[in-house]
Structures are given as C-alpha cells and as structure tokens.
Amino acid sequence: MERASVKIVALLLCLSIGAIVVKAEDPYLFFEWNVTYGTIAPLGVPQQGILINGQLPGPRINCTSNNNIVVNVYNNLDEPLLLTWTGIQQRKNSWQDGTPGTMCPIMPGTNFTYHFQVKDQIGSFFYFPTTSLHRAAGGFGALDVHSRNLIPIPFDNPADEYNVFLGDWYNKGHKTLKKILDGGRTIGRPDGIHINGKSNKVGDKATEPLFTMEAGKTYRYRICNIGMRTSVNVRIQGHAMKLVEMEGSHTVQNIYDSLDIHVGQCLSILVTADQEPKDYYMVVSSRFLKQAISSVAILSYANGKGLASSELPVPPPTNTEGIAWSMNQFRSFRWNLTASAARPNPQGSYHYGKINITRTIKIVNSRSQVGGKLRFGLNGISHMDTDTPLKLVEFFGVPEKTFKYDLMADEPPSDLSKVTIVPNVKNATFRNFVEIIFENQEKTIQAYHLDGYSFFAVAIEPGKWSPEKRKNYNLVDAVSRHNIQVYPNSWAAVMTTLDNAGMWNLRSEMWERFYLGQQLYFSVLSPARSLRDEYNLPDNQPLCGIVKSMPMPAPYTA
C-alpha cells in the first residue's frame, strides 16, 4: 500500500539521512506495511500466522537495479519484530539488514522505516522475519529486482512473472514451537508442504489455479524455498523448465524435468505453455526425509478444457542415490559468462578464479546437549543473541561489554561434542579474498546463507575436505549466489571478497539450528572509518540496551 503522506514523511527522512542517499537520480519506491496476526491454514489446520497488509505471501516489492526502497513497517504483533531482505547485499549499510546482531527490534505498537538500495543487483529474493520463531508463522514475500532497460537480459521478456513460495510447514503455532526449542527439544518432522500458503492433493475439487497461462506464451516463475528445514524438488506436469537465474546471477540455460531447491534458495525458470490447453499440476515433494511429504498446485491454461491428469511426474531418486543425483544437478549449474547482470559488462569479465586466497575458514556444524538442552554449533561455538545488537556496541566503541572477537577458530576443534554458548563474532579483514569450507559430518542436509555478499559456490563433494581438494574447484563459471547446501557427510566450498563493511550474519537456514546457535557474525571494519566504505548510523535507528543512554560517537566522514 502506498500513501502520499507516507511518501512525504519517508522522503523527508531519506533527505535527513544524507549519508544513505547514494544517488539522488535513482528512483524511490515507497511501501507501508501493517504486520498483524491472522488466522491461516496452510495445511488445512487453522492457526495463528503473520500477515502483512492482511496477505500471505506478503506484498511484492517489484523494483529495478539501484532503486531506493523505503518500507514503513508497523508492528502490530505482541512481540518485537525484525524483517530481513535475504540476498539483498545492503552495500555499506548493515544498519538495514534486519538481524538481531545489527538492529534493535521494532517494538509492539511502533513502526520503523527501512531504507535501502538494491545497488548493483538483479534477481529473485525474499524477505521474512528473523525475530523469535516468526519464520514458522509466515511474514514472507517477494523482492524481485529487474535489470535496467539499458542492460539486455539473456532471454526474451516473458508474458508474465509469477512468484512461488514453497516450504515445509508445522501445524503447531510458532509460539508452541519456540517453547519446544526453549525447553531443549527438537521441533521434529514437519507436518506437510505448502505452495504459496496452501496445500492441495491430487483430485481436490476445490483447488483454485495457482496461476493461469495462455497457450503459446512463455512465463517466468521465481521460486523460493522459504521453509524451516526441508529440501524440496519441483516439477511441472508435461512441461520442461529452463533455468535462467539463481539468487542474483544469470545462469547457463539448461533444461530440467525437475529441480532441487534447498532451504533459503531462490531460482527463476521459464515455462512455455506448449501443451494441450487444460490444467497441469506443479508438484513439490520433500527430499531426504524418511517419510516423504508433498503438495500440488494447479497451473491452468486460459480457456483450457480438461482436468489435470492424476499421473504425476516421477520424483528423483531418494536416499544415497538421491544425494548423488542432487549433487550432480548442482554441478550442472553454471554462471552465464556472456550475460550482463546489474552492470553492462559480462558476468564472466570478473575472473574470481585468478584471485589469491588470503584466508581459509573451515567450519564444521555440530549437534550436542548443554545442560540437558539441545544446542547447535559451528566449530564448537553456539551463538547467542545479545540484549544490545553487536553492530551497535561496536559502533559505540564498547564491544568488550558484550562480546569477544574470534572465540571461534578458523579450524574446527578435534572434539565437537562440546559447545560454548557465547556471541559468535569473527573479525574479518576488509577486502580480503576468503575461502570458506562448510563440512557436514552429520546425517542430515545443511544449508547456509551469508548476508551482505554473494559468493562463488566452487565445489560440493562427499567426504572430508583437505587442501588437495582445491584441484576440483570450478574456478571459471561457478554461480555467484548467497546460499549453499551441504549434503550429509560432505563438504562445500565458497569464495568471496569481504569488501562490504559492516556486521554480517552467516547462518544455517535450518531455522531450528539457527535459533539454537548455528550461526555467526563477520565483523568487517574499514580502518578508514570513511563514508566511502560505510554509512553512518541512520537518524531514525532506534537504540536499545547499553547504548541507549550513551553519547553518540563521532560519525564517519568523507
């Protein structure tokens, strides 16, 4: 919803925060969101959900590279709230990142205006709440960033674009799930899978079409897995899927019958309505669960006649064979080296494989008990949030009052059975080119996301990582993205340049694990304390905890 008064207030706010107006000529988009509870039933069981402007999924942010996004969020829940913008890099601006380590929450009955720029980005992204266990209750929506008109995209403009949100779901409410985790137990297996907040079975007569296509036309489907813990496979009855974009990168346009999408991941496919005009099922099924769960949605042809066939496309293999199948599919994903992304130069003009690695961080996840309660950790450290956001105490020059840097080593300890529960903050050298290895010695799949950056997903292999494995890296056309899966008893390697000053969350996308400590923050400080590298604390940013009554530090200068 947009209102003229909100536009004026937000514009005045933007002008007062001069440090975060990057280019006056870049357009502004204004949104006003009312976040409330409402009754939803993704699996047919009524429960309390989180709605934005009465919607689930929430309002779509449809924008273009370099647009300034201004979102005035009213929190009408009974709990503090933060929204994060998954995949948006927030260049020089971790103040807007919406994680407990960077921002004070929006308290009940108050509002906060986010202001950020989708600088030098294109692609399919989403937003969701990071506070409490709100992710289990909804509050998610699309953030689609288009290329500017002067930059060609590597496919014809589709007839229309559709956003599809997939994920596992629990019939227990988010407050009940939080109590379970706080009590030291796991939330266990999900109850089902939803598609855009609904779950259907083959033959359900009351099923309304998810989307409608006209015969002969091609459509773009932007698909995200916004679930809690379950990888899914997507396939469309009778239709091929052409992969064209993944988490902000144009990909080589391979054709797939089905695609695995892991938790927190997004991709775009092109689907041509080239079959008999009638209804067809989109099928979403779980991956790597002992007992499979699934859901379907109807894609309908305009003026089509005929129900969707009950004969569904065959899912990919499961168990060990399924992991090998999924791993091979990952290897088929390639960066489109000739396509331009947000800037008018080919993606392949950035030769990441020729940059010398300055630091290697090997991270091993673990599951353990502390005081009889379940905890998850990285290299023996289980993160805990602090009353004052980490970024704020660092900006005010008193980090020692809240946390210690580098309690987590760059190498895992020999004994991962024990974890220490402390804030997990790692110092990072500004502009260093780093290699991060995720090694998963557990029997369940993992997925990781890094705020503030994209990284090159150069390898995934079974077994344990060692330096000689580097010879198997893809150093030419690995996809630049922000999320990577790590299969059971396997490892994954990514590379990135830490050139975005701020405090950035690296987290498990398995939300039970995130909530119980499987995350950390990278503190990337610019020695210059210059506005060229990082924006100042915005004037409208609420203060909380120990910094609330402290004098403001000297601002960054040009």
Coordinates of C-alpha atoms in Angstrom, one line a residue:
M1 CA 0.0 0.0 0.0
E2 CA 1.3 3.5 -0.8
R3 CA 0.1 6.7 0.7
A4 CA 1.0 10.3 -0.2
S5 CA 1.6 11.2 3.4
V6 CA 3.9 8.2 3.9
K7 CA 5.8 9.2 0.7
I8 CA 6.4 12.7 2.0
V9 CA 7.5 11.5 5.5
A10 CA 9.8 8.9 4.1
L11 CA 11.3 11.3 1.6
L12 CA 12.0 13.8 4.4
L13 CA 13.5 11.0 6.4
C14 CA 15.7 10.0 3.5
L15 CA 16.9 13.6 3.0
S16 CA 17.7 13.8 6.7
I17 CA 19.8 10.7 6.5
G18 CA 22.0 12.2 3.8
A19 CA 24.7 9.5 4.3
I20 CA 22.4 6.8 2.8
V21 CA 21.2 8.5 -0.3
V22 CA 23.6 7.1 -2.8
K23 CA 22.4 8.8 -6.0
A24 CA 19.7 11.4 -6.0
E25 CA 18.7 10.4 -9.5
D26 CA 17.9 6.8 -8.6
P27 CA 14.2 6.3 -8.2
Y28 CA 12.5 5.7 -4.9
L29 CA 9.7 3.2 -4.2
F30 CA 7.6 3.6 -1.0
F31 CA 5.7 1.0 0.8
E32 CA 3.6 1.0 4.0
W33 CA 3.2 -2.4 5.7
N34 CA 0.9 -3.3 8.6
V35 CA 2.2 -6.5 10.3
T36 CA -0.5 -8.4 12.2
Y37 CA -1.5 -11.8 13.3
G38 CA -4.3 -13.5 11.4
T39 CA -5.8 -17.0 11.1
I40 CA -4.2 -19.1 8.4
A41 CA -4.4 -22.7 7.5
P42 CA -1.6 -23.7 5.0
L43 CA -2.2 -27.4 5.7
G44 CA -5.9 -27.1 6.5
V45 CA -5.5 -26.6 10.2
P46 CA -6.3 -23.1 11.5
Q47 CA -3.5 -21.4 13.4
Q48 CA -2.1 -18.0 14.2
G49 CA 0.0 -16.7 11.3
I50 CA 1.8 -13.4 10.5
L51 CA 0.3 -11.4 7.7
I52 CA 1.5 -8.2 6.0
N53 CA -1.3 -5.9 4.9
G54 CA -3.6 -8.9 5.5
Q55 CA -1.7 -11.1 3.0
L56 CA 0.3 -14.3 2.9
P57 CA 2.5 -14.2 1.0
G58 CA 3.1 -10.6 1.8
P59 CA 3.2 -7.6 -0.7
R60 CA 5.6 -8.0 -3.6
I61 CA 8.5 -5.5 -3.9
N62 CA 8.9 -5.2 -7.7
C63 CA 11.9 -3.0 -8.4
T64 CA 14.9 -2.3 -10.7
S65 CA 18.6 -2.3 -10.0
N66 CA 19.7 0.7 -7.9
N67 CA 16.2 1.6 -6.9
N68 CA 15.9 3.0 -3.3
I69 CA 13.4 1.0 -1.3
V70 CA 11.6 2.7 1.6
V71 CA 9.4 0.4 3.7
N72 CA 7.5 1.8 6.7
V73 CA 6.7 -1.2 8.9
Y74 CA 4.1 -1.0 11.6
N75 CA 4.5 -3.8 14.2
N76 CA 1.0 -4.8 15.4
L77 CA 2.2 -8.1 16.8
D78 CA 2.6 -8.7 20.6
E79 CA 6.3 -9.3 20.2
P80 CA 9.3 -7.4 18.9
L81 CA 9.9 -7.8 15.1
L82 CA 12.6 -7.5 12.5
L83 CA 12.4 -8.2 8.8
T84 CA 15.5 -9.2 6.7
W85 CA 15.9 -9.0 3.0
T86 CA 17.5 -12.2 2.0
G87 CA 20.1 -11.8 -0.8
I88 CA 20.0 -8.0 -0.8
Q89 CA 23.6 -7.1 -0.1
Q90 CA 22.9 -3.8 1.7
R91 CA 26.1 -2.3 0.4
K92 CA 27.8 -0.3 3.2
N93 CA 24.6 -0.5 5.1
S94 CA 24.3 -3.4 7.5
W95 CA 22.1 -1.0 9.6
Q96 CA 19.2 -2.1 7.4
D97 CA 19.9 -5.8 7.4
G98 CA 17.2 -6.7 9.9
T99 CA 19.0 -9.3 12.0
P100 CA 19.3 -9.3 15.8
G101 CA 23.0 -8.6 15.6
T102 CA 22.6 -5.4 13.6
M103 CA 19.4 -3.7 14.6
C104 CA 17.2 -3.1 17.7
P105 CA 13.8 -4.7 17.0
I106 CA 10.6 -2.9 16.2
M107 CA 8.7 -3.0 19.4
P108 CA 5.0 -3.8 19.5
G109 CA 2.8 -0.9 18.7
T110 CA 5.6 1.1 17.0
N111 CA 6.9 1.5 13.5
F112 CA 10.2 1.7 11.7
T113 CA 11.1 2.8 8.2
Y114 CA 13.7 0.7 6.4
H115 CA 15.6 2.5 3.7
F116 CA 18.0 0.6 1.5
Q117 CA 19.2 0.5 -2.1
V118 CA 19.3 -2.6 -4.3
K119 CA 22.7 -1.5 -5.5
D120 CA 24.2 -3.3 -8.5
Q121 CA 21.9 -6.3 -8.1
I122 CA 19.3 -8.2 -10.1
G123 CA 17.4 -11.4 -9.3
S124 CA 14.9 -13.2 -7.2
F125 CA 15.0 -12.6 -3.5
F126 CA 12.6 -12.6 -0.5
Y127 CA 12.0 -11.1 2.9
F128 CA 11.0 -12.7 6.2
P129 CA 11.1 -12.1 10.0
T130 CA 14.2 -13.0 11.9
T131 CA 12.9 -12.5 15.4
S132 CA 11.7 -15.2 17.8
L133 CA 10.5 -18.1 15.7
H134 CA 8.4 -15.9 13.4
R135 CA 9.7 -17.6 10.3
A136 CA 7.4 -20.5 11.2
A137 CA 4.4 -18.2 11.1
G138 CA 4.7 -16.6 7.7
G139 CA 5.5 -12.9 7.2
F140 CA 7.4 -13.6 3.9
G141 CA 7.1 -12.1 0.5
A142 CA 8.9 -11.5 -2.8
L143 CA 11.6 -9.0 -3.6
D144 CA 12.2 -9.0 -7.3
V145 CA 15.0 -6.9 -8.8
H146 CA 14.9 -6.3 -12.6
S147 CA 17.7 -5.2 -14.9
R148 CA 17.7 -1.6 -16.1
N149 CA 16.3 -1.0 -19.6
L150 CA 19.8 -0.2 -21.0
I151 CA 21.1 -3.7 -20.0
P152 CA 19.8 -6.6 -22.1
I153 CA 18.7 -9.8 -20.3
P154 CA 19.7 -13.1 -21.9
F155 CA 16.1 -14.2 -22.8
D156 CA 13.0 -12.7 -24.3
N157 CA 10.7 -10.8 -22.0
P158 CA 8.2 -13.3 -20.6
A159 CA 4.4 -12.8 -20.9
D160 CA 4.2 -12.5 -17.2
E161 CA 6.1 -13.3 -14.0
Y162 CA 4.9 -15.4 -11.1
N163 CA 6.3 -15.8 -7.6
V164 CA 6.1 -19.2 -6.0
F165 CA 7.0 -19.8 -2.3
L166 CA 7.5 -23.4 -1.3
G167 CA 8.3 -24.8 2.1
D168 CA 7.7 -27.3 4.8
W169 CA 5.1 -26.3 7.5
Y170 CA 4.2 -27.2 11.1
N171 CA 0.6 -27.3 12.4
K172 CA 1.9 -26.3 15.8
G173 CA 1.9 -22.5 16.1
H174 CA 5.2 -20.6 16.2
K175 CA 4.9 -19.8 19.9
T176 CA 4.4 -23.5 20.7
L177 CA 7.4 -24.4 18.5
K178 CA 9.5 -21.7 20.3
K179 CA 8.6 -23.3 23.7
I180 CA 9.7 -26.7 22.5
L181 CA 13.1 -25.3 21.4
D182 CA 13.5 -23.2 24.6
G183 CA 12.7 -26.4 26.5
G184 CA 15.7 -28.1 24.9
R185 CA 13.9 -30.4 22.5
T186 CA 13.7 -30.6 18.7
I187 CA 10.6 -29.4 16.8
G188 CA 10.9 -32.7 14.8
R189 CA 9.5 -33.5 11.4
P190 CA 7.3 -31.0 9.6
D191 CA 3.6 -31.8 9.0
G192 CA 3.5 -31.0 5.3
I193 CA 4.4 -28.8 2.4
H194 CA 2.7 -25.6 1.3
I195 CA 2.8 -23.7 -2.0
N196 CA 2.1 -20.0 -1.5
G197 CA 0.5 -20.7 1.8
K198 CA -1.8 -23.5 0.6
S199 CA -1.5 -27.3 0.4
N200 CA -3.5 -29.5 -2.0
K201 CA -3.7 -33.1 -3.0
V202 CA -4.3 -34.6 -6.4
G203 CA -8.0 -34.7 -7.2
D204 CA -9.1 -31.9 -4.8
K205 CA -12.1 -30.4 -6.5
A206 CA -12.0 -27.1 -4.6
T207 CA -8.5 -26.3 -5.8
E208 CA -8.2 -22.9 -7.4
P209 CA -5.5 -22.4 -10.1
L210 CA -2.3 -21.1 -8.7
F211 CA -1.6 -19.2 -12.0
T212 CA -3.0 -19.1 -15.5
M213 CA -1.1 -19.2 -18.8
E214 CA -2.1 -18.5 -22.3
A215 CA -1.2 -21.1 -24.9
G216 CA 2.0 -20.4 -26.8
K217 CA 3.4 -17.9 -24.4
T218 CA 6.4 -18.2 -22.0
Y219 CA 6.3 -17.3 -18.3
R220 CA 8.9 -16.7 -15.7
Y221 CA 8.4 -18.5 -12.4
R222 CA 10.5 -17.1 -9.5
I223 CA 10.6 -20.0 -7.0
C224 CA 11.9 -19.8 -3.4
N225 CA 12.1 -22.4 -0.6
I226 CA 11.2 -20.4 2.5
G227 CA 10.7 -23.5 4.7
M228 CA 12.1 -24.4 8.1
R229 CA 14.3 -27.4 7.3
T230 CA 13.3 -29.4 4.3
S231 CA 14.9 -29.5 0.8
V232 CA 12.2 -29.9 -1.9
N233 CA 12.0 -31.0 -5.5
V234 CA 9.8 -29.1 -8.0
R235 CA 8.4 -30.4 -11.3
I236 CA 5.6 -29.4 -13.6
Q237 CA 3.4 -32.0 -15.3
G238 CA 4.1 -32.2 -19.0
H239 CA 6.4 -29.1 -19.1
A240 CA 10.1 -28.5 -19.2
M241 CA 11.8 -25.9 -17.0
K242 CA 14.5 -23.7 -18.4
L243 CA 16.8 -22.4 -15.6
V244 CA 17.7 -18.7 -16.3
E245 CA 18.6 -17.1 -12.9
M246 CA 19.7 -18.2 -9.5
E247 CA 20.0 -15.9 -6.5
G248 CA 21.0 -12.8 -8.5
S249 CA 23.0 -14.5 -11.3
H250 CA 22.1 -15.3 -14.8
T251 CA 22.8 -19.0 -15.4
V252 CA 23.6 -21.1 -18.4
Q253 CA 20.1 -22.0 -19.7
N254 CA 19.9 -25.7 -19.1
I255 CA 16.5 -27.6 -19.4
Y256 CA 15.3 -29.6 -16.4
D257 CA 12.5 -32.0 -15.7
S258 CA 12.8 -31.4 -12.0
L259 CA 14.9 -29.1 -9.7
D260 CA 16.0 -29.5 -6.2
I261 CA 15.6 -26.3 -4.2
H262 CA 17.2 -26.2 -0.7
V263 CA 16.1 -24.1 2.2
G264 CA 16.6 -20.4 1.6
Q265 CA 17.4 -20.8 -2.1
C266 CA 15.6 -19.0 -5.0
L267 CA 15.8 -19.5 -8.7
S268 CA 13.9 -18.5 -11.9
I269 CA 12.7 -20.8 -14.6
L270 CA 11.0 -20.2 -17.9
V271 CA 8.0 -22.3 -18.7
T272 CA 6.4 -22.3 -22.2
A273 CA 2.7 -23.1 -22.4
D274 CA 3.2 -25.5 -25.3
Q275 CA 0.9 -28.4 -24.3
E276 CA -2.8 -29.2 -24.7
P277 CA -4.8 -26.3 -23.2
K278 CA -6.0 -27.8 -19.8
D279 CA -4.9 -28.0 -16.2
Y280 CA -1.5 -29.3 -15.1
Y281 CA 0.0 -30.0 -11.7
M282 CA 3.0 -28.3 -10.2
V283 CA 4.4 -31.0 -7.8
V284 CA 6.5 -30.2 -4.8
S285 CA 7.9 -33.1 -2.7
S286 CA 10.4 -33.4 0.1
R287 CA 13.9 -34.6 -0.3
F288 CA 15.9 -36.7 2.1
L289 CA 13.1 -37.3 4.6
K290 CA 12.4 -40.9 5.7
Q291 CA 8.7 -40.3 5.1
A292 CA 8.1 -38.1 2.0
I293 CA 5.6 -35.2 2.1
S294 CA 4.3 -33.4 -0.9
S295 CA 1.8 -30.9 -2.2
V296 CA 0.4 -29.9 -5.6
A297 CA -0.9 -26.7 -7.2
I298 CA -2.7 -26.2 -10.5
L299 CA -1.3 -24.3 -13.4
S300 CA -4.2 -23.6 -15.7
Y301 CA -4.4 -22.7 -19.4
A302 CA -6.7 -19.8 -20.2
N303 CA -9.8 -21.2 -21.9
G304 CA -8.4 -24.7 -21.3
K305 CA -10.7 -27.7 -21.1
G306 CA -9.9 -30.7 -19.0
L307 CA -8.7 -31.6 -15.5
A308 CA -5.1 -32.2 -14.7
S309 CA -4.0 -35.9 -15.0
S310 CA -3.6 -37.8 -11.8
E311 CA -0.5 -39.4 -13.2
L312 CA 2.3 -37.2 -11.7
P313 CA 5.9 -36.8 -13.0
V314 CA 8.2 -39.3 -11.3
P315 CA 10.3 -37.8 -8.5
P316 CA 14.1 -38.1 -8.5
P317 CA 15.7 -40.9 -6.5
T318 CA 16.0 -40.8 -2.7
N319 CA 18.5 -41.8 0.0
T320 CA 22.1 -42.2 -1.0
E321 CA 21.3 -42.4 -4.7
G322 CA 19.2 -39.2 -4.4
I323 CA 22.1 -37.3 -2.8
A324 CA 24.4 -38.3 -5.7
W325 CA 21.6 -37.2 -8.1
S326 CA 21.2 -33.8 -6.4
M327 CA 24.9 -33.3 -6.2
N328 CA 25.3 -33.9 -9.9
Q329 CA 22.5 -31.4 -10.6
F330 CA 24.3 -28.8 -8.5
R331 CA 27.4 -29.3 -10.7
S332 CA 25.2 -28.6 -13.8
F333 CA 24.5 -25.1 -12.6
R334 CA 26.9 -22.7 -14.4
W335 CA 27.3 -18.9 -14.5
N336 CA 26.4 -17.4 -17.8
L337 CA 29.7 -15.7 -18.6
T338 CA 28.4 -13.8 -21.6
A339 CA 25.3 -12.3 -20.0
S340 CA 25.4 -8.9 -18.2
A341 CA 23.8 -8.7 -14.8
A342 CA 23.2 -5.4 -13.0
R343 CA 26.0 -3.6 -14.9
P344 CA 26.6 -3.5 -18.7
N345 CA 29.6 -5.9 -18.6
P346 CA 29.5 -9.7 -18.9
Q347 CA 29.5 -11.7 -15.7
G348 CA 32.5 -13.6 -17.0
S349 CA 34.6 -10.4 -17.0
Y350 CA 35.2 -11.0 -13.3
H351 CA 37.8 -13.7 -13.1
Y352 CA 37.4 -14.8 -9.5
G353 CA 39.5 -18.0 -10.0
K354 CA 42.7 -15.9 -10.5
I355 CA 42.5 -14.1 -7.2
N356 CA 44.8 -15.4 -4.4
I357 CA 43.1 -16.7 -1.3
T358 CA 44.2 -14.7 1.7
R359 CA 42.3 -16.7 4.4
T360 CA 40.7 -20.1 4.7
I361 CA 37.9 -20.7 7.2
K362 CA 36.8 -24.3 7.7
I363 CA 33.5 -24.6 9.5
V364 CA 32.0 -27.9 10.9
N365 CA 28.5 -28.0 12.2
S366 CA 27.6 -30.0 15.3
R367 CA 24.6 -31.1 17.4
S368 CA 25.0 -31.5 21.2
Q369 CA 23.4 -31.1 24.6
V370 CA 24.3 -28.3 27.0
G371 CA 22.7 -28.7 30.5
G372 CA 20.4 -31.3 29.0
K373 CA 19.1 -29.0 26.3
L374 CA 19.6 -29.2 22.6
R375 CA 22.2 -26.8 21.0
F376 CA 23.8 -26.5 17.6
G377 CA 27.2 -25.0 16.9
L378 CA 29.9 -24.1 14.5
N379 CA 33.4 -25.1 15.4
G380 CA 32.4 -25.6 19.0
I381 CA 30.7 -22.3 19.4
S382 CA 26.9 -22.0 19.8
H383 CA 25.8 -18.4 19.1
M384 CA 23.6 -16.5 21.5
D385 CA 22.0 -13.1 20.7
T386 CA 22.7 -10.2 23.0
D387 CA 20.5 -7.5 24.5
T388 CA 22.3 -4.9 22.5
P389 CA 22.9 -5.6 18.8
L390 CA 26.5 -6.4 18.1
K391 CA 26.8 -3.7 15.4
L392 CA 25.7 -1.0 17.8
V393 CA 28.1 -1.8 20.6
E394 CA 30.9 -2.0 18.0
F395 CA 29.9 1.4 16.6
F396 CA 29.7 2.9 20.0
G397 CA 33.2 1.6 20.8
V398 CA 32.3 -0.8 23.6
P399 CA 32.3 -4.3 22.1
E400 CA 34.1 -5.7 25.1
K401 CA 31.0 -5.0 27.2
T402 CA 29.0 -7.5 25.2
F403 CA 31.3 -10.0 23.3
K404 CA 34.8 -11.1 22.4
Y405 CA 36.0 -11.4 18.9
D406 CA 37.3 -14.7 17.4
L407 CA 36.2 -17.2 20.0
M408 CA 35.5 -19.4 17.1
A409 CA 38.8 -20.5 15.4
D410 CA 39.3 -20.8 11.6
E411 CA 39.7 -24.6 12.1
P412 CA 37.3 -26.9 13.9
P413 CA 38.4 -28.4 17.3
S414 CA 39.2 -32.1 17.5
D415 CA 36.2 -32.6 19.9
L416 CA 32.9 -31.2 18.5
S417 CA 30.8 -32.9 21.2
K418 CA 31.1 -29.9 23.5
V419 CA 30.0 -26.4 22.6
T420 CA 30.3 -23.0 24.3
I421 CA 27.2 -20.7 24.3
V422 CA 28.5 -17.2 23.6
P423 CA 28.1 -14.4 21.0
N424 CA 30.0 -15.7 17.9
V425 CA 31.7 -12.8 16.2
K426 CA 34.7 -13.2 13.8
N427 CA 37.0 -10.4 12.8
A428 CA 37.4 -10.1 9.0
T429 CA 40.0 -8.1 7.2
F430 CA 38.4 -5.5 4.8
R431 CA 38.7 -6.6 1.2
N432 CA 40.3 -9.9 1.8
F433 CA 39.5 -12.7 -0.6
V434 CA 38.5 -15.7 1.6
E435 CA 37.7 -19.3 1.1
I436 CA 35.0 -20.8 3.4
I437 CA 34.7 -24.5 3.7
F438 CA 31.5 -26.0 5.2
E439 CA 32.0 -29.5 6.3
N440 CA 28.9 -31.6 7.4
Q441 CA 29.8 -34.6 9.4
E442 CA 26.1 -35.2 10.3
K443 CA 23.5 -37.4 8.7
T444 CA 21.2 -34.5 7.7
I445 CA 21.5 -32.0 5.0
Q446 CA 22.5 -28.4 5.8
A447 CA 22.1 -25.0 4.1
Y448 CA 24.0 -21.8 4.8
H449 CA 23.4 -18.2 3.8
L450 CA 25.7 -15.1 4.1
D451 CA 24.2 -11.7 4.5
G452 CA 25.9 -8.7 2.8
Y453 CA 27.6 -10.7 0.0
S454 CA 27.3 -13.2 -2.8
F455 CA 29.9 -15.9 -3.0
F456 CA 31.1 -18.3 -5.7
A457 CA 29.9 -21.8 -5.0
V458 CA 33.0 -23.6 -6.4
A459 CA 32.6 -27.2 -5.1
I460 CA 30.5 -29.7 -3.3
E461 CA 31.8 -33.2 -2.7
P462 CA 31.3 -36.2 -0.4
G463 CA 33.7 -37.0 2.4
K464 CA 36.0 -34.6 4.3
W465 CA 37.8 -31.5 2.9
S466 CA 41.5 -31.2 2.6
P467 CA 43.7 -28.7 0.7
E468 CA 44.3 -31.0 -2.2
K469 CA 40.5 -30.9 -2.9
R470 CA 41.1 -27.4 -4.4
K471 CA 42.1 -29.1 -7.6
N472 CA 38.5 -30.0 -8.1
Y473 CA 37.2 -26.4 -7.7
N474 CA 35.3 -24.8 -10.5
L475 CA 37.4 -21.6 -10.9
V476 CA 35.8 -20.4 -14.2
D477 CA 32.0 -20.4 -14.1
A478 CA 30.7 -21.3 -10.7
V479 CA 27.4 -19.5 -9.9
S480 CA 27.7 -16.3 -7.8
R481 CA 25.0 -16.8 -5.1
H482 CA 24.2 -16.3 -1.4
N483 CA 23.1 -19.8 -0.3
I484 CA 24.8 -23.2 -0.4
Q485 CA 23.6 -26.6 0.6
V486 CA 25.9 -29.2 2.3
Y487 CA 24.9 -32.8 1.9
P488 CA 25.3 -35.4 4.7
N489 CA 28.9 -36.4 5.3
S490 CA 30.0 -34.0 2.6
W491 CA 31.6 -30.6 2.2
A492 CA 31.0 -27.4 0.2
A493 CA 33.5 -24.6 -0.7
V494 CA 32.7 -21.0 -1.5
M495 CA 34.9 -18.0 -2.2
T496 CA 34.1 -14.3 -1.7
T497 CA 35.8 -10.9 -1.3
L498 CA 34.9 -9.3 2.1
D499 CA 34.6 -5.8 0.6
N500 CA 31.3 -4.8 2.2
A501 CA 32.0 -3.1 5.6
G502 CA 29.5 -3.9 8.3
M503 CA 28.3 -6.7 10.6
W504 CA 27.1 -9.6 8.6
N505 CA 25.3 -12.8 9.6
L506 CA 26.4 -16.2 8.3
R507 CA 23.7 -18.6 9.3
S508 CA 22.2 -22.0 9.0
E509 CA 18.9 -21.8 7.0
M510 CA 17.6 -24.7 9.0
W511 CA 15.7 -22.5 11.4
E512 CA 15.8 -24.7 14.4
R513 CA 19.5 -24.8 14.1
F514 CA 19.7 -21.0 13.6
Y515 CA 17.6 -20.4 16.7
L516 CA 19.7 -22.7 18.8
G517 CA 23.1 -21.3 17.8
Q518 CA 24.3 -22.5 14.4
Q519 CA 25.3 -19.0 13.1
L520 CA 28.0 -16.3 13.5
Y521 CA 28.6 -12.7 12.5
F522 CA 31.5 -11.4 10.5
S523 CA 32.7 -8.0 11.6
V524 CA 34.1 -6.3 8.5
L525 CA 35.6 -3.0 9.6
S526 CA 37.1 -0.4 7.3
P527 CA 40.2 1.1 9.0
A528 CA 39.4 4.5 7.4
R529 CA 36.0 5.0 9.1
S530 CA 35.0 6.7 5.9
L531 CA 31.7 7.3 4.3
R532 CA 33.3 5.8 1.2
D533 CA 33.2 2.4 2.9
E534 CA 30.3 2.5 5.3
Y535 CA 27.3 4.7 6.0
N536 CA 26.6 6.3 9.4
L537 CA 24.0 5.1 11.8
P538 CA 20.7 6.4 10.4
D539 CA 19.0 9.1 12.3
N540 CA 15.8 7.1 12.7
Q541 CA 17.5 4.0 14.0
P542 CA 16.2 3.0 17.5
L543 CA 18.8 2.5 20.3
C544 CA 18.4 -0.2 22.9
G545 CA 20.4 -2.0 25.6
I546 CA 23.6 -0.5 26.9
V547 CA 24.0 2.1 24.2
K548 CA 20.6 3.7 24.7
S549 CA 21.9 6.4 27.1
M550 CA 25.4 6.7 25.7
P551 CA 26.6 9.8 23.9
M552 CA 26.7 9.4 20.1
P553 CA 30.2 8.6 18.7
A554 CA 31.8 10.8 16.1
P555 CA 30.3 10.0 12.7
Y556 CA 32.1 8.6 9.8
T557 CA 33.4 11.4 7.4
A558 CA 34.2 11.5 3.8

